[in-house]
Coordinates of C-alpha atoms in Angstrom, one line a residue:
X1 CA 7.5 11.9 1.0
X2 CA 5.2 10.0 -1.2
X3 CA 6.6 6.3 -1.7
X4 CA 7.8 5.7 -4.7
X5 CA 8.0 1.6 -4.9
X6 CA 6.2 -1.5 -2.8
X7 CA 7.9 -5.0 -3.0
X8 CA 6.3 -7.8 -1.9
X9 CA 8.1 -10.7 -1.5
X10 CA 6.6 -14.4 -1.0
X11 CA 7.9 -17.5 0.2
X12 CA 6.6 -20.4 -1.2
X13 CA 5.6 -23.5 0.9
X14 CA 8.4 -25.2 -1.0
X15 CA 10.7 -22.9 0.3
X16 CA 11.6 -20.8 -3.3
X17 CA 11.1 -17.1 -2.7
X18 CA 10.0 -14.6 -5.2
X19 CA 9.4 -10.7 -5.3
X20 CA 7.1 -8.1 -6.9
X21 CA 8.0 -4.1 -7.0
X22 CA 4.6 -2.5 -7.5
X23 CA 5.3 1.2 -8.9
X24 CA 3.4 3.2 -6.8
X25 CA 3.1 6.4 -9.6
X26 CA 1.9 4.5 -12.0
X27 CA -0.7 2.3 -10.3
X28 CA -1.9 6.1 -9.2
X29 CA -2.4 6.8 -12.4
X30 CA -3.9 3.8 -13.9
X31 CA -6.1 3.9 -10.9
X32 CA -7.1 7.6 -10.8
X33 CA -10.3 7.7 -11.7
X34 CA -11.7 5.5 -9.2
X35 CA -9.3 7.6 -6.9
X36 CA -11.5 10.5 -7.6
X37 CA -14.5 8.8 -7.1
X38 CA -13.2 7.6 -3.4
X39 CA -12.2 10.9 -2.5
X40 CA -15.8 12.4 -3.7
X41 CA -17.2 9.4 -1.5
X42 CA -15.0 10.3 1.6
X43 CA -16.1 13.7 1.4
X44 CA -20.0 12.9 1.4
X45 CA -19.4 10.5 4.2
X46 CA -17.6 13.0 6.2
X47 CA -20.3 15.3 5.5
X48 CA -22.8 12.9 6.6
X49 CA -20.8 11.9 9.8
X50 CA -20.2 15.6 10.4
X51 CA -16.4 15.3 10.5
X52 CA -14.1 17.9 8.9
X53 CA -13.1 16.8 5.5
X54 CA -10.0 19.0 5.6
X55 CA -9.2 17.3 9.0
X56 CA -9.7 13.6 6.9
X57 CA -7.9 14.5 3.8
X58 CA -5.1 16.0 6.3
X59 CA -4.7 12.5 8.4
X60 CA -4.9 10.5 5.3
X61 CA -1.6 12.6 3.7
X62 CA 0.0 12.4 7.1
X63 CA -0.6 8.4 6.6
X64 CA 1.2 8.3 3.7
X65 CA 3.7 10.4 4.6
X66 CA 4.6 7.8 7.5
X67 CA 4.4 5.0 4.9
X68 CA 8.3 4.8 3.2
X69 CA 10.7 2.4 5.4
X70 CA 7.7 0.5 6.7
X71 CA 7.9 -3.2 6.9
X72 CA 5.3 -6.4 7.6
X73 CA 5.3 -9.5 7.2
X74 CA 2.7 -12.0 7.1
X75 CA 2.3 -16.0 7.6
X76 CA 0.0 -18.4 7.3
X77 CA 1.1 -22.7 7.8
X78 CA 4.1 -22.7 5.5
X79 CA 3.9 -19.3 3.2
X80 CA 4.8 -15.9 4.4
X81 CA 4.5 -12.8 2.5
X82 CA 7.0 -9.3 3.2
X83 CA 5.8 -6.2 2.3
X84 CA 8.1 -3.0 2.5
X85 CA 7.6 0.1 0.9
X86 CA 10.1 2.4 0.3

């Protein structure tokens, strides 16, 4: 399954907290052209490297399929920023 939404959610050095839900569909879509472009690049530079592009494009959907319920968070002095996709 694709994922649908990402929130990130940020805690301020003050201690207010705020989130963001990033559409995932949409920012395909807004976005697709230089998806195509990437996946053109990827297939070159498999090419090039001599690995199988079908093998590449296969581990990348496998990636994403793994992607829905995952959860990180990251800190740095006072701020910490939570990213979970669902």
């Amino acid at each position: 399954m694709i994922p649908y939404l990402v929130t990130v959610g940020c805690r301020r050095p003050d201690g207010r907290r705020w989130r963001l839900y990033i559409p995932v569909l949409l920012v395909l879509l807004v976005l697709s052209p230089l998806l195509l472009l990437a996946v053109l690049g990827g297939v070159v530079a498999c090419l090039v490297t001599g690995v199988s592009p079908v093998g590449a494009l296969r581990g990348a959907g496998q990636l994403l399929w793994a992607l829905p319920g995952t959860r990180f968070e990251l800190e740095y002095d006072r701020t910490a920023v939570q990213v979970s996709v669902r």
